[in-house]
């Protein structure tokens, strides 16, 4: 199993505050030679629509020295996980969780915005200190 991100527990608490029930920690994906793990799986009931909504969250801190390198890693994981989830967890939507400070700076760069649009990344933006999700971007 991969190492947990430094903000794993903060995002987990943020999801619970936002009404999500953690169902998998981590969510295991089989790929033939072993398993890959998405950090969290969660679901909640949307009362207004009376149906289940399920998500998987890959959590990233972007605290290393190179945001570009961490973004490349995150994008590769996201695309691989999404491909496997299309077969194994069809009811789940995959989100990449990133800190608000990273979203407000690095993720506003034109190249990063083009990448998000091209690959249709779903984002959950969080405040690690407050343990809150502040924005969902689909």
CSV table of N, CA and C in Angstrom, one decimal:
chain,number,residue,atom,x,y,z
A,1,UNK,N,0.8,-1.2,0.0
A,1,UNK,CA,0.0,0.0,0.0
A,1,UNK,C,0.9,1.2,0.0
A,2,UNK,N,0.5,2.2,-0.7
A,2,UNK,CA,1.3,3.5,-0.8
A,2,UNK,C,1.2,4.3,0.5
A,3,UNK,N,2.1,5.2,0.7
A,3,UNK,CA,2.2,6.0,1.9
A,3,UNK,C,1.0,7.0,1.8
A,4,UNK,N,0.5,7.3,2.9
A,4,UNK,CA,-0.6,8.3,3.0
A,4,UNK,C,0.0,9.7,2.9
A,5,UNK,N,-0.8,10.6,2.3
A,5,UNK,CA,-0.4,12.0,2.2
A,5,UNK,C,-0.5,12.6,3.6
A,6,UNK,N,0.3,13.7,3.8
A,6,UNK,CA,0.4,14.3,5.1
A,6,UNK,C,-1.0,14.9,5.4
A,7,UNK,N,-1.8,15.2,4.5
A,7,UNK,CA,-3.2,15.8,4.7
A,7,UNK,C,-4.3,14.8,4.7
A,8,UNK,N,-3.9,13.5,4.7
A,8,UNK,CA,-5.0,12.5,4.5
A,8,UNK,C,-6.1,12.6,5.6
A,9,UNK,N,-5.7,12.7,6.8
A,9,UNK,CA,-6.7,12.8,7.9
A,9,UNK,C,-7.5,14.1,7.8
A,10,UNK,N,-6.8,15.2,7.4
A,10,UNK,CA,-7.5,16.5,7.3
A,10,UNK,C,-8.6,16.4,6.3
A,11,UNK,N,-8.3,15.7,5.1
A,11,UNK,CA,-9.3,15.6,4.1
A,11,UNK,C,-10.4,14.6,4.5
A,12,UNK,N,-10.0,13.6,5.2
A,12,UNK,CA,-11.0,12.6,5.7
A,12,UNK,C,-12.0,13.3,6.6
A,13,UNK,N,-11.5,14.1,7.5
A,13,UNK,CA,-12.4,14.9,8.4
A,13,UNK,C,-13.2,15.9,7.7
A,14,UNK,N,-12.6,16.6,6.7
A,14,UNK,CA,-13.3,17.5,5.9
A,14,UNK,C,-14.5,16.9,5.1
A,15,UNK,N,-14.3,15.7,4.6
A,15,UNK,CA,-15.4,15.0,3.9
A,15,UNK,C,-16.5,14.7,4.9
A,16,UNK,N,-16.1,14.2,6.0
A,16,UNK,CA,-17.1,13.8,7.0
A,16,UNK,C,-17.9,15.1,7.4
A,17,UNK,N,-17.2,16.2,7.6
A,17,UNK,CA,-17.9,17.5,7.9
A,17,UNK,C,-18.9,17.9,6.8
A,18,UNK,N,-18.5,17.5,5.6
A,18,UNK,CA,-19.3,17.9,4.4
A,18,UNK,C,-20.5,16.9,4.2
A,19,UNK,N,-20.6,15.9,5.1
A,19,UNK,CA,-21.7,15.0,5.0
A,19,UNK,C,-21.4,13.6,4.3
A,20,UNK,N,-20.2,13.4,4.0
A,20,UNK,CA,-19.8,12.1,3.4
A,20,UNK,C,-19.5,11.1,4.4
A,21,UNK,N,-19.9,9.8,4.1
A,21,UNK,CA,-19.5,8.7,4.9
A,21,UNK,C,-18.3,8.0,4.3
A,22,UNK,N,-17.2,7.8,5.0
A,22,UNK,CA,-16.1,7.1,4.4
A,22,UNK,C,-16.4,5.6,4.3
A,23,UNK,N,-16.3,5.1,3.1
A,23,UNK,CA,-16.6,3.7,2.9
A,23,UNK,C,-15.4,2.8,2.6
A,24,UNK,N,-14.3,3.4,2.1
A,24,UNK,CA,-13.1,2.7,1.9
A,24,UNK,C,-11.9,3.6,2.2
A,25,UNK,N,-10.9,3.1,2.9
A,25,UNK,CA,-9.8,3.9,3.3
A,25,UNK,C,-8.5,3.0,3.4
A,26,UNK,N,-7.9,2.7,2.3
A,26,UNK,CA,-8.1,3.2,0.9
A,26,UNK,C,-9.0,2.4,0.1
A,27,UNK,N,-9.3,2.9,-1.1
A,27,UNK,CA,-10.1,2.1,-2.1
A,27,UNK,C,-9.1,1.4,-3.0
A,28,UNK,N,-9.2,0.0,-3.0
A,28,UNK,CA,-8.3,-0.8,-3.7
A,28,UNK,C,-8.7,-1.0,-5.2
A,29,UNK,N,-7.8,-0.9,-6.1
A,29,UNK,CA,-8.0,-1.1,-7.5
A,29,UNK,C,-7.0,-2.2,-8.0
A,30,UNK,N,-7.6,-3.3,-8.6
A,30,UNK,CA,-6.7,-4.4,-9.1
A,30,UNK,C,-6.3,-4.1,-10.6
A,31,UNK,N,-5.1,-4.3,-10.9
A,31,UNK,CA,-4.6,-4.1,-12.3
A,31,UNK,C,-3.9,-5.2,-12.9
A,32,UNK,N,-3.9,-6.4,-12.3
A,32,UNK,CA,-3.3,-7.6,-12.9
A,32,UNK,C,-2.0,-8.0,-12.3
A,33,UNK,N,-1.1,-7.1,-11.9
A,33,UNK,CA,0.1,-7.4,-11.2
A,33,UNK,C,0.0,-7.1,-9.7
A,34,UNK,N,-1.1,-6.6,-9.3
A,34,UNK,CA,-1.2,-6.2,-7.9
A,34,UNK,C,-2.4,-5.2,-7.7
A,35,UNK,N,-2.2,-4.4,-6.7
A,35,UNK,CA,-3.3,-3.4,-6.4
A,35,UNK,C,-2.7,-2.0,-6.4
A,36,UNK,N,-3.5,-1.1,-6.8
A,36,UNK,CA,-3.3,0.3,-6.6
A,36,UNK,C,-4.3,0.8,-5.6
A,37,UNK,N,-4.0,1.9,-5.0
A,37,UNK,CA,-5.0,2.4,-3.9
A,37,UNK,C,-5.3,3.9,-4.1
A,38,UNK,N,-6.6,4.2,-4.2
A,38,UNK,CA,-7.1,5.5,-4.2
A,38,UNK,C,-7.2,5.8,-2.7
A,39,UNK,N,-6.9,7.0,-2.3
A,39,UNK,CA,-6.8,7.3,-0.8
A,39,UNK,C,-8.1,7.1,-0.1
A,40,UNK,N,-9.2,7.6,-0.6
A,40,UNK,CA,-10.5,7.4,0.1
A,40,UNK,C,-11.6,7.1,-0.9
A,41,UNK,N,-12.6,6.4,-0.4
A,41,UNK,CA,-13.9,6.3,-1.1
A,41,UNK,C,-14.9,6.8,-0.1
A,42,UNK,N,-15.9,7.5,-0.7
A,42,UNK,CA,-17.0,8.0,0.2
A,42,UNK,C,-18.3,8.1,-0.5
A,43,UNK,N,-19.3,8.1,0.2
A,43,UNK,CA,-20.6,8.3,-0.4
A,43,UNK,C,-21.5,9.1,0.5
A,44,UNK,N,-22.5,9.6,-0.1
A,44,UNK,CA,-23.5,10.3,0.7
A,44,UNK,C,-24.8,10.3,0.0
A,45,UNK,N,-25.8,10.5,0.7
A,45,UNK,CA,-27.2,10.5,0.2
A,45,UNK,C,-27.5,12.0,-0.1
A,46,UNK,N,-27.9,12.2,-1.3
A,46,UNK,CA,-28.3,13.6,-1.7
A,46,UNK,C,-29.8,13.6,-1.5
A,47,UNK,N,-30.2,14.2,-0.5
A,47,UNK,CA,-31.7,14.1,-0.1
A,47,UNK,C,-32.6,14.7,-1.2
A,48,UNK,N,-32.1,15.8,-1.8
A,48,UNK,CA,-33.0,16.5,-2.8
A,48,UNK,C,-33.2,15.6,-4.0
A,49,UNK,N,-32.3,14.8,-4.3
A,49,UNK,CA,-32.5,13.9,-5.5
A,49,UNK,C,-32.8,12.5,-5.1
A,50,UNK,N,-32.7,12.1,-3.9
A,50,UNK,CA,-33.0,10.8,-3.4
A,50,UNK,C,-32.2,9.7,-4.1
A,51,UNK,N,-30.9,9.9,-4.2
A,51,UNK,CA,-30.1,8.9,-4.9
A,51,UNK,C,-28.7,9.0,-4.2
A,52,UNK,N,-27.9,7.9,-4.3
A,52,UNK,CA,-26.6,7.8,-3.8
A,52,UNK,C,-25.6,8.5,-4.7
A,53,UNK,N,-24.7,9.2,-4.2
A,53,UNK,CA,-23.6,9.8,-4.9
A,53,UNK,C,-22.3,9.2,-4.3
A,54,UNK,N,-21.4,8.7,-5.1
A,54,UNK,CA,-20.2,8.1,-4.6
A,54,UNK,C,-19.0,8.7,-5.3
A,55,UNK,N,-18.0,8.9,-4.5
A,55,UNK,CA,-16.8,9.5,-5.0
A,55,UNK,C,-15.6,8.7,-4.4
A,56,UNK,N,-14.4,8.9,-5.1
A,56,UNK,CA,-13.1,8.4,-4.7
A,56,UNK,C,-12.2,9.7,-4.7
A,57,UNK,N,-11.4,9.8,-3.7
A,57,UNK,CA,-10.5,11.0,-3.6
A,57,UNK,C,-9.1,10.5,-3.6
A,58,UNK,N,-8.3,11.1,-4.4
A,58,UNK,CA,-6.8,11.0,-4.4
A,58,UNK,C,-6.3,12.3,-3.8
A,59,UNK,N,-5.6,12.2,-2.6
A,59,UNK,CA,-5.2,13.4,-1.9
A,59,UNK,C,-3.8,13.8,-2.2
A,60,UNK,N,-3.6,15.0,-2.5
A,60,UNK,CA,-2.2,15.6,-2.7
A,60,UNK,C,-2.0,16.8,-1.9
A,61,UNK,N,-0.7,16.9,-1.4
A,61,UNK,CA,-0.4,18.1,-0.5
A,61,UNK,C,0.3,19.2,-1.3
A,62,UNK,N,1.0,18.8,-2.4
A,62,UNK,CA,1.8,19.8,-3.1
A,62,UNK,C,2.8,20.5,-2.2
A,63,UNK,N,3.5,19.8,-1.3
A,63,UNK,CA,4.5,20.4,-0.4
A,63,UNK,C,5.9,20.1,-0.8
A,64,UNK,N,6.1,19.3,-1.9
A,64,UNK,CA,7.4,19.0,-2.3
A,64,UNK,C,8.1,20.2,-3.0
A,65,UNK,N,9.3,20.1,-3.3
A,65,UNK,CA,10.0,21.2,-3.9
A,65,UNK,C,9.5,21.6,-5.3
A,66,UNK,N,8.9,20.7,-6.0
A,66,UNK,CA,8.5,20.9,-7.4
A,66,UNK,C,7.0,20.7,-7.6
A,67,UNK,N,6.2,21.7,-7.8
A,67,UNK,CA,4.8,21.5,-8.0
A,67,UNK,C,4.6,20.8,-9.3
A,68,UNK,N,5.4,21.1,-10.3
A,68,UNK,CA,5.3,20.5,-11.6
A,68,UNK,C,5.4,19.0,-11.5
A,69,UNK,N,6.5,18.6,-10.8
A,69,UNK,CA,6.7,17.2,-10.6
A,69,UNK,C,5.6,16.5,-9.9
A,70,UNK,N,5.1,17.1,-8.8
A,70,UNK,CA,4.0,16.5,-8.1
A,70,UNK,C,2.7,16.5,-8.9
A,71,UNK,N,2.5,17.5,-9.8
A,71,UNK,CA,1.4,17.5,-10.7
A,71,UNK,C,1.5,16.4,-11.7
A,72,UNK,N,2.6,16.2,-12.2
A,72,UNK,CA,2.8,15.1,-13.2
A,72,UNK,C,2.5,13.7,-12.5
A,73,UNK,N,2.9,13.5,-11.3
A,73,UNK,CA,2.6,12.3,-10.6
A,73,UNK,C,1.1,12.2,-10.3
A,74,UNK,N,0.6,13.3,-9.8
A,74,UNK,CA,-0.9,13.3,-9.5
A,74,UNK,C,-1.7,13.0,-10.8
A,75,UNK,N,-1.4,13.6,-11.9
A,75,UNK,CA,-2.1,13.4,-13.1
A,75,UNK,C,-2.0,12.0,-13.6
A,76,UNK,N,-0.8,11.4,-13.5
A,76,UNK,CA,-0.7,10.0,-13.9
A,76,UNK,C,-1.5,9.1,-13.1
A,77,UNK,N,-1.4,9.3,-11.8
A,77,UNK,CA,-2.2,8.5,-10.9
A,77,UNK,C,-3.7,8.6,-11.2
A,78,UNK,N,-4.1,9.9,-11.3
A,78,UNK,CA,-5.5,10.2,-11.5
A,78,UNK,C,-6.0,9.4,-12.8
A,79,UNK,N,-5.3,9.5,-13.9
A,79,UNK,CA,-5.7,8.9,-15.1
A,79,UNK,C,-5.7,7.4,-15.0
A,80,UNK,N,-4.7,6.8,-14.4
A,80,UNK,CA,-4.7,5.4,-14.2
A,80,UNK,C,-5.8,4.9,-13.3
A,81,UNK,N,-6.1,5.6,-12.2
A,81,UNK,CA,-7.1,5.2,-11.3
A,81,UNK,C,-8.5,5.3,-12.0
A,82,UNK,N,-8.7,6.4,-12.7
A,82,UNK,CA,-10.0,6.6,-13.4
A,82,UNK,C,-10.2,5.5,-14.4
A,83,UNK,N,-9.2,5.1,-15.1
A,83,UNK,CA,-9.3,4.0,-16.1
A,83,UNK,C,-9.7,2.7,-15.4
A,84,UNK,N,-9.1,2.4,-14.3
A,84,UNK,CA,-9.4,1.2,-13.6
A,84,UNK,C,-10.8,1.2,-12.9
A,85,UNK,N,-11.1,2.4,-12.4
A,85,UNK,CA,-12.5,2.6,-11.8
A,85,UNK,C,-13.6,2.4,-12.8
A,86,UNK,N,-13.3,2.7,-14.1
A,86,UNK,CA,-14.4,2.5,-15.1
A,86,UNK,C,-14.8,1.1,-15.2
A,87,UNK,N,-14.0,0.2,-14.8
A,87,UNK,CA,-14.3,-1.3,-14.8
A,87,UNK,C,-14.7,-1.8,-13.4
A,88,UNK,N,-14.1,-1.3,-12.3
A,88,UNK,CA,-14.2,-1.9,-11.0
A,88,UNK,C,-15.2,-1.1,-10.1
A,89,UNK,N,-15.3,0.2,-10.3
A,89,UNK,CA,-16.2,1.0,-9.4
A,89,UNK,C,-16.9,2.0,-10.3
A,90,UNK,N,-17.8,1.5,-11.2
A,90,UNK,CA,-18.4,2.3,-12.2
A,90,UNK,C,-19.3,3.4,-11.5
A,91,UNK,N,-19.7,3.2,-10.3
A,91,UNK,CA,-20.6,4.2,-9.7
A,91,UNK,C,-19.9,5.3,-9.0
A,92,UNK,N,-18.6,5.3,-9.0
A,92,UNK,CA,-17.8,6.3,-8.3
A,92,UNK,C,-17.2,7.3,-9.2
A,93,UNK,N,-17.2,8.6,-8.8
A,93,UNK,CA,-16.5,9.6,-9.5
A,93,UNK,C,-15.2,9.9,-8.8
A,94,UNK,N,-14.1,10.1,-9.5
A,94,UNK,CA,-12.8,10.3,-9.0
A,94,UNK,C,-12.5,11.8,-8.9
A,95,UNK,N,-12.1,12.2,-7.7
A,95,UNK,CA,-11.6,13.6,-7.5
A,95,UNK,C,-10.2,13.6,-7.0
A,96,UNK,N,-9.5,14.7,-7.4
A,96,UNK,CA,-8.2,15.0,-6.9
A,96,UNK,C,-8.3,16.1,-5.9
A,97,UNK,N,-7.9,15.8,-4.7
A,97,UNK,CA,-8.0,16.7,-3.6
A,97,UNK,C,-6.7,17.5,-3.5
A,98,UNK,N,-6.8,18.8,-3.5
A,98,UNK,CA,-5.6,19.7,-3.5
A,98,UNK,C,-5.9,20.8,-2.5
A,99,UNK,N,-4.8,21.3,-1.8
A,99,UNK,CA,-5.0,22.5,-0.9
A,99,UNK,C,-5.4,23.7,-1.6
A,100,UNK,N,-6.2,24.6,-1.0
A,100,UNK,CA,-6.6,25.8,-1.5
A,100,UNK,C,-5.5,26.7,-2.0
A,101,UNK,N,-4.4,26.8,-1.2
A,101,UNK,CA,-3.2,27.6,-1.6
A,101,UNK,C,-2.6,27.1,-2.9
A,102,UNK,N,-2.6,25.8,-3.2
A,102,UNK,CA,-2.1,25.3,-4.5
A,102,UNK,C,-3.1,25.6,-5.6
A,103,UNK,N,-4.4,25.5,-5.3
A,103,UNK,CA,-5.4,25.8,-6.3
A,103,UNK,C,-5.3,27.3,-6.7
A,104,UNK,N,-5.2,28.1,-5.7
A,104,UNK,CA,-5.2,29.6,-6.0
A,104,UNK,C,-3.9,30.1,-6.7
A,105,UNK,N,-2.9,29.3,-6.7
A,105,UNK,CA,-1.6,29.7,-7.3
A,105,UNK,C,-1.3,28.8,-8.5
A,106,UNK,N,-0.7,27.7,-8.2
A,106,UNK,CA,-0.3,26.8,-9.3
A,106,UNK,C,-1.4,26.3,-10.3
A,107,UNK,N,-2.5,26.0,-9.7
A,107,UNK,CA,-3.6,25.5,-10.6
A,107,UNK,C,-4.3,26.6,-11.4
A,108,UNK,N,-3.9,27.8,-11.2
A,108,UNK,CA,-4.4,28.9,-12.1
A,108,UNK,C,-3.6,29.2,-13.3
A,109,UNK,N,-2.4,28.5,-13.4
A,109,UNK,CA,-1.5,28.7,-14.5
A,109,UNK,C,-2.3,28.2,-15.8
A,110,UNK,N,-2.1,28.9,-16.9
A,110,UNK,CA,-2.8,28.5,-18.1
A,110,UNK,C,-2.6,27.1,-18.5
A,111,UNK,N,-1.3,26.6,-18.4
A,111,UNK,CA,-1.0,25.2,-18.8
A,111,UNK,C,-1.8,24.3,-17.9
A,112,UNK,N,-1.8,24.5,-16.6
A,112,UNK,CA,-2.5,23.6,-15.7
A,112,UNK,C,-4.0,23.7,-16.0
A,113,UNK,N,-4.6,24.8,-16.3
A,113,UNK,CA,-6.0,24.9,-16.6
A,113,UNK,C,-6.3,24.2,-17.9
A,114,UNK,N,-5.4,24.3,-18.9
A,114,UNK,CA,-5.6,23.5,-20.1
A,114,UNK,C,-5.6,22.0,-19.8
A,115,UNK,N,-4.7,21.6,-19.0
A,115,UNK,CA,-4.6,20.2,-18.6
A,115,UNK,C,-5.9,19.7,-17.9
A,116,UNK,N,-6.4,20.5,-17.0
A,116,UNK,CA,-7.6,20.1,-16.3
A,116,UNK,C,-8.8,20.0,-17.2
A,117,UNK,N,-8.9,20.9,-18.2
A,117,UNK,CA,-9.9,20.8,-19.2
A,117,UNK,C,-9.8,19.6,-20.1
A,118,UNK,N,-8.5,19.5,-20.6
A,118,UNK,CA,-8.3,18.4,-21.6
A,118,UNK,C,-8.6,17.0,-21.0
A,119,UNK,N,-8.2,16.8,-19.7
A,119,UNK,CA,-8.4,15.5,-19.1
A,119,UNK,C,-9.6,15.4,-18.2
A,120,UNK,N,-10.4,16.5,-18.2
A,120,UNK,CA,-11.6,16.6,-17.4
A,120,UNK,C,-11.4,16.1,-16.0
A,121,UNK,N,-10.4,16.7,-15.3
A,121,UNK,CA,-10.1,16.4,-13.9
A,121,UNK,C,-11.2,17.0,-13.0
A,122,UNK,N,-11.6,16.2,-12.0
A,122,UNK,CA,-12.5,16.7,-11.0
A,122,UNK,C,-11.7,17.0,-9.8
A,123,UNK,N,-11.9,18.2,-9.2
A,123,UNK,CA,-11.1,18.7,-8.0
A,123,UNK,C,-12.0,18.9,-6.8
A,124,UNK,N,-11.4,18.5,-5.7
A,124,UNK,CA,-11.9,18.9,-4.4
A,124,UNK,C,-10.9,19.7,-3.7
A,125,UNK,N,-11.2,21.0,-3.5
A,125,UNK,CA,-10.2,21.9,-2.9
A,125,UNK,C,-10.5,22.0,-1.4
A,126,UNK,N,-9.4,21.9,-0.6
A,126,UNK,CA,-9.6,21.8,0.8
A,126,UNK,C,-8.6,22.8,1.5
A,127,UNK,N,-9.0,23.1,2.7
A,127,UNK,CA,-8.2,23.9,3.7
A,127,UNK,C,-7.7,22.9,4.7
A,128,UNK,N,-6.4,22.6,4.7
A,128,UNK,CA,-5.9,21.6,5.6
A,128,UNK,C,-6.0,22.0,7.1
A,129,UNK,N,-5.8,23.2,7.4
A,129,UNK,CA,-5.8,23.6,8.8
A,129,UNK,C,-7.2,23.6,9.4
A,130,UNK,N,-8.2,24.0,8.6
A,130,UNK,CA,-9.6,24.0,9.0
A,130,UNK,C,-10.3,22.7,8.8
A,131,UNK,N,-9.6,21.8,8.1
A,131,UNK,CA,-10.2,20.5,7.7
A,131,UNK,C,-11.6,20.6,7.1
A,132,UNK,N,-11.6,21.4,6.0
A,132,UNK,CA,-12.8,21.7,5.3
A,132,UNK,C,-12.6,21.7,3.8
A,133,UNK,N,-13.6,21.2,3.1
A,133,UNK,CA,-13.7,21.2,1.6
A,133,UNK,C,-14.3,22.6,1.3
A,134,UNK,N,-13.6,23.4,0.5
A,134,UNK,CA,-14.1,24.7,0.2
A,134,UNK,C,-14.7,24.9,-1.2
A,135,UNK,N,-14.3,23.9,-2.1
A,135,UNK,CA,-14.8,24.0,-3.4
A,135,UNK,C,-14.8,22.6,-4.1
A,136,UNK,N,-15.8,22.3,-4.8
A,136,UNK,CA,-15.8,21.1,-5.7
A,136,UNK,C,-15.8,21.6,-7.1
A,137,UNK,N,-15.0,21.1,-8.0
A,137,UNK,CA,-14.9,21.5,-9.4
A,137,UNK,C,-15.0,20.2,-10.2
A,138,UNK,N,-16.1,20.2,-11.0
A,138,UNK,CA,-16.3,19.0,-11.9
A,138,UNK,C,-16.1,19.3,-13.3
